[in-house]
Short mmCIF file of C-alpha atoms in Angstrom, two decimals:
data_model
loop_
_atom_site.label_atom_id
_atom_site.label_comp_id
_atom_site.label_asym_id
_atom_site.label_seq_id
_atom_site.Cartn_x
_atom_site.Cartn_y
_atom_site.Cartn_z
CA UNK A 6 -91.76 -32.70 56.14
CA UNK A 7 -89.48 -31.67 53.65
CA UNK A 8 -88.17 -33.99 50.82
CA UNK A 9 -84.30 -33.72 49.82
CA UNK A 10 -84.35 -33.22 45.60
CA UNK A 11 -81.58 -34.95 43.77
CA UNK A 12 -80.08 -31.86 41.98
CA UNK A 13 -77.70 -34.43 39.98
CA UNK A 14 -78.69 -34.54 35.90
CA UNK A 15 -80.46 -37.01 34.60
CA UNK A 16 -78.13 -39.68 32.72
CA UNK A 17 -78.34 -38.70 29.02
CA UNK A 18 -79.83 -41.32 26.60
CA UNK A 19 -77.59 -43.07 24.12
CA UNK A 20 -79.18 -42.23 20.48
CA UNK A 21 -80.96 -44.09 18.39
CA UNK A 22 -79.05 -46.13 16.03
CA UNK A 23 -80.33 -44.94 12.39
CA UNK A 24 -80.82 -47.47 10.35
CA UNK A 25 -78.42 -47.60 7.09
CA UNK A 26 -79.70 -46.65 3.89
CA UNK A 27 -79.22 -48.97 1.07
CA UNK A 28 -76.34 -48.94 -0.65
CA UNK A 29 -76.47 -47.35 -4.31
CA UNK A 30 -74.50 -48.83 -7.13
CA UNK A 31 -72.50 -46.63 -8.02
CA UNK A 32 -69.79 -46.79 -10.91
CA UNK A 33 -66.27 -45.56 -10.27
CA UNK A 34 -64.75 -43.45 -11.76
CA UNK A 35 -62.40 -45.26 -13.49
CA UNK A 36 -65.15 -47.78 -14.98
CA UNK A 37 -66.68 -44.45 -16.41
CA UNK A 38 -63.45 -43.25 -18.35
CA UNK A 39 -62.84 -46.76 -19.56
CA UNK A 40 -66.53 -46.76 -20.78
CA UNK A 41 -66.05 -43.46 -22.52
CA UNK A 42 -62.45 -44.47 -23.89
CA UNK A 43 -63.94 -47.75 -25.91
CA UNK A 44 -66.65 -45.48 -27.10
CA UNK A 45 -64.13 -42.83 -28.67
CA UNK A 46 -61.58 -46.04 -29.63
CA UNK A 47 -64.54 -47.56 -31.61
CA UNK A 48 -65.03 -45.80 -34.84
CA UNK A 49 -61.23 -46.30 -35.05
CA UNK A 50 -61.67 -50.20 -34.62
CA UNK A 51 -64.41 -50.64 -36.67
CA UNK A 52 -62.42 -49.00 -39.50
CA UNK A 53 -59.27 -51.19 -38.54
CA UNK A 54 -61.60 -54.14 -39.01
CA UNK A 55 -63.30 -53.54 -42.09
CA UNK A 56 -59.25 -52.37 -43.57
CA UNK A 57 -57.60 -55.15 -41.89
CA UNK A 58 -59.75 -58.00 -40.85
CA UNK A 59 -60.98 -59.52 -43.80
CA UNK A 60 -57.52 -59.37 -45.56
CA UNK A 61 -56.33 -61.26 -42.21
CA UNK A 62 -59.04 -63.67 -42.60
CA UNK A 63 -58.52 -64.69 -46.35
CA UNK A 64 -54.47 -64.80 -45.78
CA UNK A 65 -55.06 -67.42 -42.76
CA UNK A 66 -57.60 -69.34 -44.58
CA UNK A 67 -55.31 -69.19 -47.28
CA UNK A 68 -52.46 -70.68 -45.12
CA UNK A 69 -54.29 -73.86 -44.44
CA UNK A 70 -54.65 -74.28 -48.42
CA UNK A 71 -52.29 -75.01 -50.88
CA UNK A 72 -52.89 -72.08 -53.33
CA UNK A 73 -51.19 -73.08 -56.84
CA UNK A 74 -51.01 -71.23 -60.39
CA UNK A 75 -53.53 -73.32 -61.44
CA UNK A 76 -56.35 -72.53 -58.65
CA UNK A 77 -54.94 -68.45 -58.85
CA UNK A 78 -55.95 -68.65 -62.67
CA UNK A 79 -58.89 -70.48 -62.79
CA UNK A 80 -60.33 -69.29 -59.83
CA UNK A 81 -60.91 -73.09 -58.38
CA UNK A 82 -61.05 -73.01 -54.24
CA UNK A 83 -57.56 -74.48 -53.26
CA UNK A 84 -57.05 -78.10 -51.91
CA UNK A 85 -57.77 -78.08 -48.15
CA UNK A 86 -53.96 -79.17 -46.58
CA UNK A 87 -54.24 -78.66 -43.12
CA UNK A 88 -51.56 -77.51 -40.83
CA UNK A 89 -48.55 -78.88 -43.87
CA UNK A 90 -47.78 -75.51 -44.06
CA UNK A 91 -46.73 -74.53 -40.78
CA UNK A 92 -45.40 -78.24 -40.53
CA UNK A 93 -43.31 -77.41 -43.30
CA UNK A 94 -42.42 -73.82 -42.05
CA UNK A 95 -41.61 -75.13 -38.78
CA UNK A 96 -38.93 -77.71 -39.34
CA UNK A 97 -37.56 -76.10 -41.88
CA UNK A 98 -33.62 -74.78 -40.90
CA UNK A 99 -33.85 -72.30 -43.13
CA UNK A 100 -36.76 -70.54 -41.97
CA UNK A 101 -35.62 -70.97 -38.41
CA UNK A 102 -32.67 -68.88 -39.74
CA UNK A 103 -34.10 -66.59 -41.17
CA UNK A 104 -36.50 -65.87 -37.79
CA UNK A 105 -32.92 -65.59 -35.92
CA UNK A 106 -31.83 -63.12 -38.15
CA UNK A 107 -34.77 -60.78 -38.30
CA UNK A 108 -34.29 -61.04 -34.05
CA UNK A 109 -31.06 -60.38 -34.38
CA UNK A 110 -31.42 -57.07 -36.71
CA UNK A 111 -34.44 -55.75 -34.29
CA UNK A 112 -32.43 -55.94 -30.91
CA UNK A 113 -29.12 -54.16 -31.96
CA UNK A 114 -31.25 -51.62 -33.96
CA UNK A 115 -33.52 -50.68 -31.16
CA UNK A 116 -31.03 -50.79 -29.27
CA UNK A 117 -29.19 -48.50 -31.14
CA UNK A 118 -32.12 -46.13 -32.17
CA UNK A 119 -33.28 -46.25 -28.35
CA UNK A 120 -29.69 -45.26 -27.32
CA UNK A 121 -29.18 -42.64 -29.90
CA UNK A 122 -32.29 -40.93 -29.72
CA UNK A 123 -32.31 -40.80 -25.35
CA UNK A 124 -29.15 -39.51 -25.98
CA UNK A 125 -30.01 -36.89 -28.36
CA UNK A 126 -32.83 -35.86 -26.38
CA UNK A 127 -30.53 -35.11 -23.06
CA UNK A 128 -28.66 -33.07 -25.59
CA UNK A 129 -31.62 -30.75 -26.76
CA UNK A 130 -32.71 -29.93 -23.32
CA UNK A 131 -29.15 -28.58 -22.78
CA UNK A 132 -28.56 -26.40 -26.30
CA UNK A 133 -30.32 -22.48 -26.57
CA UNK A 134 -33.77 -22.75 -28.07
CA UNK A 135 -32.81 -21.86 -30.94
CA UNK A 136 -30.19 -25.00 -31.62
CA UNK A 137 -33.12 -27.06 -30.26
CA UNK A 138 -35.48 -25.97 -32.86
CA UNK A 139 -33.09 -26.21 -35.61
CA UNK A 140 -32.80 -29.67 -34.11
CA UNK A 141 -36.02 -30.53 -34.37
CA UNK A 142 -36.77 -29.64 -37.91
CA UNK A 143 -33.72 -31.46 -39.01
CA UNK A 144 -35.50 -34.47 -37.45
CA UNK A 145 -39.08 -33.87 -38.36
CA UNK A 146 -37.71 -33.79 -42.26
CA UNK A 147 -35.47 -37.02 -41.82
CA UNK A 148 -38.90 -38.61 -40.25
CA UNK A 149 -40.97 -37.09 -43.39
CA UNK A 150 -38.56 -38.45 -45.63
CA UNK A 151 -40.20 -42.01 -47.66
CA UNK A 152 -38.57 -45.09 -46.53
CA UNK A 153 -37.21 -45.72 -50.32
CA UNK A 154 -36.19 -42.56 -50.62
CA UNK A 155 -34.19 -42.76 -47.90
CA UNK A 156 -33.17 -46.06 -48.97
CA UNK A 157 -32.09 -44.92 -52.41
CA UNK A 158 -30.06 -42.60 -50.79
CA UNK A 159 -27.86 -44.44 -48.77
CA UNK A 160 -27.88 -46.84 -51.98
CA UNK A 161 -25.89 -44.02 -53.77
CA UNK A 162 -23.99 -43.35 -50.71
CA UNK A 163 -22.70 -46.80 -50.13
CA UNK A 164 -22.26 -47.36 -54.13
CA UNK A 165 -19.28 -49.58 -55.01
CA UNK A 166 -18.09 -47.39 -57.99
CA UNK A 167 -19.91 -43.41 -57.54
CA UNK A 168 -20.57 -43.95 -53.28
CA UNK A 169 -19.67 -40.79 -51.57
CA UNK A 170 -18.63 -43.28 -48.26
CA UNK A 171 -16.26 -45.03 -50.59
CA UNK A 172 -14.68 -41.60 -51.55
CA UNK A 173 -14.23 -40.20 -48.52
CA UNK A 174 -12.72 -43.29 -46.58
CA UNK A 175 -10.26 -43.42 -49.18
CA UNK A 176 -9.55 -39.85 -49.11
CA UNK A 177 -8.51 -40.94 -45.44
CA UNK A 178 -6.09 -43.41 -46.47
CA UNK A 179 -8.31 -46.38 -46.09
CA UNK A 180 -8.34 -48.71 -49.26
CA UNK A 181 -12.13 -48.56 -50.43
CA UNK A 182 -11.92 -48.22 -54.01
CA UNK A 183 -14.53 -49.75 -55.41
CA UNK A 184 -15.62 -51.53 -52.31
CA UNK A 185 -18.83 -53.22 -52.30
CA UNK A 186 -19.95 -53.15 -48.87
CA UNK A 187 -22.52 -56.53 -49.50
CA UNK A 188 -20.19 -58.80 -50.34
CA UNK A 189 -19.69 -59.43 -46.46
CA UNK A 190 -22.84 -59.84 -44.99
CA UNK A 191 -21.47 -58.04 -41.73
CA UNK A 192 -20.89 -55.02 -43.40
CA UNK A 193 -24.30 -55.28 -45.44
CA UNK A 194 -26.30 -55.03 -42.38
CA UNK A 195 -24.21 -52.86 -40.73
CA UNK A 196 -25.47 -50.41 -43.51
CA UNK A 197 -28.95 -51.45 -43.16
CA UNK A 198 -29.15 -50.83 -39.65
CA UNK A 199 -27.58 -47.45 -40.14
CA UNK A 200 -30.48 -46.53 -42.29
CA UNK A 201 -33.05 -48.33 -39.98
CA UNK A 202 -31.22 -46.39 -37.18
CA UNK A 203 -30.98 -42.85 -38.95
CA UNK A 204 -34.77 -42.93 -39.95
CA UNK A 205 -35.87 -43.75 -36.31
CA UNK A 206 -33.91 -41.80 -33.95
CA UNK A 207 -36.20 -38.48 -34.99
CA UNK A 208 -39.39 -39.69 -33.11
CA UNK A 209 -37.52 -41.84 -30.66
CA UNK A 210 -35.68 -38.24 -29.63
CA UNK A 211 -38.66 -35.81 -30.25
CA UNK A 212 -40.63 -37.86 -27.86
CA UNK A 213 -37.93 -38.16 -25.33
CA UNK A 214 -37.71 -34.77 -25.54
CA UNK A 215 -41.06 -34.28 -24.70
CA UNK A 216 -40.95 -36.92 -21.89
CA UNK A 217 -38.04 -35.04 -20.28
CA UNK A 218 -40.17 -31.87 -19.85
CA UNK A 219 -41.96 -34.09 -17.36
CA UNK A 220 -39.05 -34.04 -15.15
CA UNK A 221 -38.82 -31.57 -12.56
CA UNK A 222 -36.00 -29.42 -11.99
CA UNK A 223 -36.32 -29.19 -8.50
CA UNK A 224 -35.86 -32.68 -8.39
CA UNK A 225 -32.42 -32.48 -10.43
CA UNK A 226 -31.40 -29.54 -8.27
CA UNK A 227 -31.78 -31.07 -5.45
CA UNK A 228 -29.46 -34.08 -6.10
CA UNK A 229 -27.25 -31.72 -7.50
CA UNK A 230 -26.80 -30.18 -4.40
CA UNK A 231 -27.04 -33.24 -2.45
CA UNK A 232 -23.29 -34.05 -4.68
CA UNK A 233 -24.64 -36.78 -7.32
CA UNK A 234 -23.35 -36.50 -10.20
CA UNK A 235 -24.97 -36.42 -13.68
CA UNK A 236 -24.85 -40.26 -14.07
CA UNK A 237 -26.35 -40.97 -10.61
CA UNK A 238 -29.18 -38.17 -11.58
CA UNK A 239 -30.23 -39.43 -14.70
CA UNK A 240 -30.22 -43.16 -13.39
CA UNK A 241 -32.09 -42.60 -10.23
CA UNK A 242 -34.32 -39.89 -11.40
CA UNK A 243 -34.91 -39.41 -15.13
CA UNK A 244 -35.11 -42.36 -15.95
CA UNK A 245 -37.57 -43.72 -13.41
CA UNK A 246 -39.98 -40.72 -14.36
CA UNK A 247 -39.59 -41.47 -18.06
CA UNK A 248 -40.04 -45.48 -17.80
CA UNK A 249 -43.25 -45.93 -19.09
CA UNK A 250 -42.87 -43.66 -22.32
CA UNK A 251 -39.22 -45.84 -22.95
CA UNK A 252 -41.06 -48.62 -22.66
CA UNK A 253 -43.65 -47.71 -25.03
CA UNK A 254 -41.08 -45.86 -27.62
CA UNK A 255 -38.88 -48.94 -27.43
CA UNK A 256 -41.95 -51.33 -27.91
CA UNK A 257 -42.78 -49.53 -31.01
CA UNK A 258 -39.48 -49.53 -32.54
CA UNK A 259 -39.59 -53.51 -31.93
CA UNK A 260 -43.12 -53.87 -33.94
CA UNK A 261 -41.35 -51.93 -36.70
CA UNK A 262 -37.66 -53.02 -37.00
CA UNK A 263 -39.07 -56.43 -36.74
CA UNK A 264 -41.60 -56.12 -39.93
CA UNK A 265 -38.33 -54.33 -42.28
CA UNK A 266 -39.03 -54.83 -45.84
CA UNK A 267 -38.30 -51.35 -48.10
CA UNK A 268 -35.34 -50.65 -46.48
CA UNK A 269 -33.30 -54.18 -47.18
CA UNK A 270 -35.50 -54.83 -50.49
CA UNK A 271 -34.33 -51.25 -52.00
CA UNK A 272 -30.45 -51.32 -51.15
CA UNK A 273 -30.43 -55.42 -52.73
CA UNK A 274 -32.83 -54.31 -55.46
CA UNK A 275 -35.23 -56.06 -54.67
CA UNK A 276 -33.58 -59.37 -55.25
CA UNK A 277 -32.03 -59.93 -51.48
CA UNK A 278 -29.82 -62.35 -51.10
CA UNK A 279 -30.43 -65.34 -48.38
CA UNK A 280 -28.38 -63.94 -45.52
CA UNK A 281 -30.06 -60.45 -46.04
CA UNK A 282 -33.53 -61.88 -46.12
CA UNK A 283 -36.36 -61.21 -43.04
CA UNK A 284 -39.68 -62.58 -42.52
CA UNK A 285 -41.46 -60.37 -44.24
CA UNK A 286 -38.77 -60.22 -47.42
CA UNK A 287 -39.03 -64.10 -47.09
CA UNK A 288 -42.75 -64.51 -46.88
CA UNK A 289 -43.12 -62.16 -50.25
CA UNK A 290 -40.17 -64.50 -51.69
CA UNK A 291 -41.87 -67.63 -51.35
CA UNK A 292 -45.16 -66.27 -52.46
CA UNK A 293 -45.05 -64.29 -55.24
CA UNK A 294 -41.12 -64.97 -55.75
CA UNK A 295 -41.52 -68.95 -55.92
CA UNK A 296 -45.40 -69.16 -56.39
CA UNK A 297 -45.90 -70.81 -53.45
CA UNK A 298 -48.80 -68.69 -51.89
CA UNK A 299 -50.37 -70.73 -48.94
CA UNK A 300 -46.74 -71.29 -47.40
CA UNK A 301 -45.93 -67.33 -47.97
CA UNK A 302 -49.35 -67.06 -45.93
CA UNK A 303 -48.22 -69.27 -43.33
CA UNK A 304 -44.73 -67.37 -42.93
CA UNK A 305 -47.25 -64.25 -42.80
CA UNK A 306 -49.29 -65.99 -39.81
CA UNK A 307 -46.53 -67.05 -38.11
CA UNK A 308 -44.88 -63.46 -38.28
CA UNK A 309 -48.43 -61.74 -36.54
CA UNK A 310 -48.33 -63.85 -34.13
CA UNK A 311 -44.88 -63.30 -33.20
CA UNK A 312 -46.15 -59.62 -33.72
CA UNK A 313 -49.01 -60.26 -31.82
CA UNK A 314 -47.06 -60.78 -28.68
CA UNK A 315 -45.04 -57.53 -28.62
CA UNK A 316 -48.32 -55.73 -29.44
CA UNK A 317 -49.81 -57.15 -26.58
CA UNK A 318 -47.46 -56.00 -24.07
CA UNK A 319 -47.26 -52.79 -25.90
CA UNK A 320 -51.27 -52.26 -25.12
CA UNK A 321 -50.87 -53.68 -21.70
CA UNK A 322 -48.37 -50.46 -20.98
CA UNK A 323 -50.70 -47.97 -22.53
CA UNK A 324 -53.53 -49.46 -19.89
CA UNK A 325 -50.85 -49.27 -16.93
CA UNK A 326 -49.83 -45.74 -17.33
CA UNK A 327 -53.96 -45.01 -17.88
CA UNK A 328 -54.40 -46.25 -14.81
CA UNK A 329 -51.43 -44.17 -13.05
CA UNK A 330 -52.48 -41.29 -14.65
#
């Protein structure tokens, strides 16, 4: 008797399930470079707090003390008196005024420098290379040039009796003989801010410059033949690509502008006037001006932290375009 045989194939088995492996930690990537950047950052900071820290401490200690001739020459430790120096610092109008001003001068002069040097910049990726270079050297010796120097110069330039501005305008029919352009405090900081403005645009428009390279041309092209015009190109493309070095460039130019000293101490001799005084013109005033050290210090305080917060943001760009990159 013959037995029928079940030619079908046999139903294959479903494998194993392997069991998983334990996971390893494993740092990313990104937790390795930011290891490695502290690292490299940290002879830098350790140097930054031996230069800077201790100064910092003694001038906020200092602000909580009411440091007179008497305790400078004798070397006595100061009265303890609390916050009365930022109490006094704080109501006072004049102070107040004097913080208004100094935010007044840094917005129109970034501003200003910001504008100038973007523009500038456009204009150097448009000249022959040679132009460009000539361009650039102009600017690197402007930027090399000391801040009283440079203040000095547009001292003579803007000189009541011997200024070379004077001459010219009234060569041009204008009545500036013998004009002194600080009797009216518009014009007086219209002249600083033309010096602050002239002695930034160099590394506002060399690193523009360098921040357009980034910018590709087939991008441009492209909109170019798509029939937008150079306006609508540089608003919806250059400027989007080079948005995190503006906002760096222009961040720096704030910390600066807003800590001016040479330039407004040289052209008023270093006697400024109220309306031409900043915080850190005022602060030196009322300390070594008026003797009144702890409430300079407090002015000082007051100024780093205002610093503080631009520096902040400043650092918290650098980490976001770290990250992008």
């Amino acid at each position: 008797m013959m037995h029928a045989v079940d030619s079908r194939p046999a139903p294959a088995q479903a494998p194993q399930a392997t069991p998983p492996k334990p996971a390893k930690r494993v740092r990313s990537r990104g937790q390795r470079d930011a290891g490695v950047a502290w690292l490299l950052s940290l002879p830098t900071l350790l140097i930054l707090i031996a230069m800077l820290g201790y100064p910092l401490y003694r001038m906020i200690v200092l602000s909580f003390q009411n440091m007179r001739l008497r305790e400078l020459f004798s070397g006595a430790t100061p009265p303890w008196a609390g916050v009365d120096q930022y109490t006094k610092a704080l109501t006072d109008s004049v102070f107040w005024g004097v913080v208004a001003r100094t935010a007044g001068f840094t917005v129109v002069s970034v501003t200003l420098s910001v504008l100038a040097g973007l523009g500038i910049a456009l204009l150097m990726r448009r000249v022959t290379r040679g132009v460009r270079l000539f361009m650039m050297i102009a600017m690197m010796f402007v930027w090399a040039l000391p801040q009283l120097v440079a203040a000095q110069a547009f001292r003579w330039l803007t000189d009541s009796d011997f200024g070379v501005l004077n001459y010219v305008l009234t060569q041009l029919g204008l009545d500036y003989d013998t004009h002194s352009w600080f009797v009216n405090p518009w014009e007086g900081w219209a002249v600083i801010t033309a010096l602050v403005v002239w002695a930034g645009i160099p590394f506002l428009a060399i690193s523009l410059s360098a921040g357009l390279t980034q910018v590709p041309k087939e991008l441009l092209e492209a909109a170019t033949v798509d029939g937008a015009n150079p306006w609508q190109s540089l608003r919806n493309i250059t400027l989007p690509i080079l948005k995190p070095l503006l906002m760096i460039v222009t961040t720096l130019s704030v910390i600066w502008n807003f800590g001016l000293f040479t330039q407004n101490w040289a052209l008023r001799d270093g006697h400024p006037e109220p309306v031409y005084q900043t915080l850190a013109t005022y602060s030196y005033t009322q300390a070594f001006g008026r003797s009144i050290y702890s409430y300079g210090s407090a002015i000082s305080v007051i100024t780093v932290l205002l610093m503080l917060g631009v520096m902040v943001f400043y650092i918290r760009q650098m980490f976001k375009i770290g990250e992008v990159d």
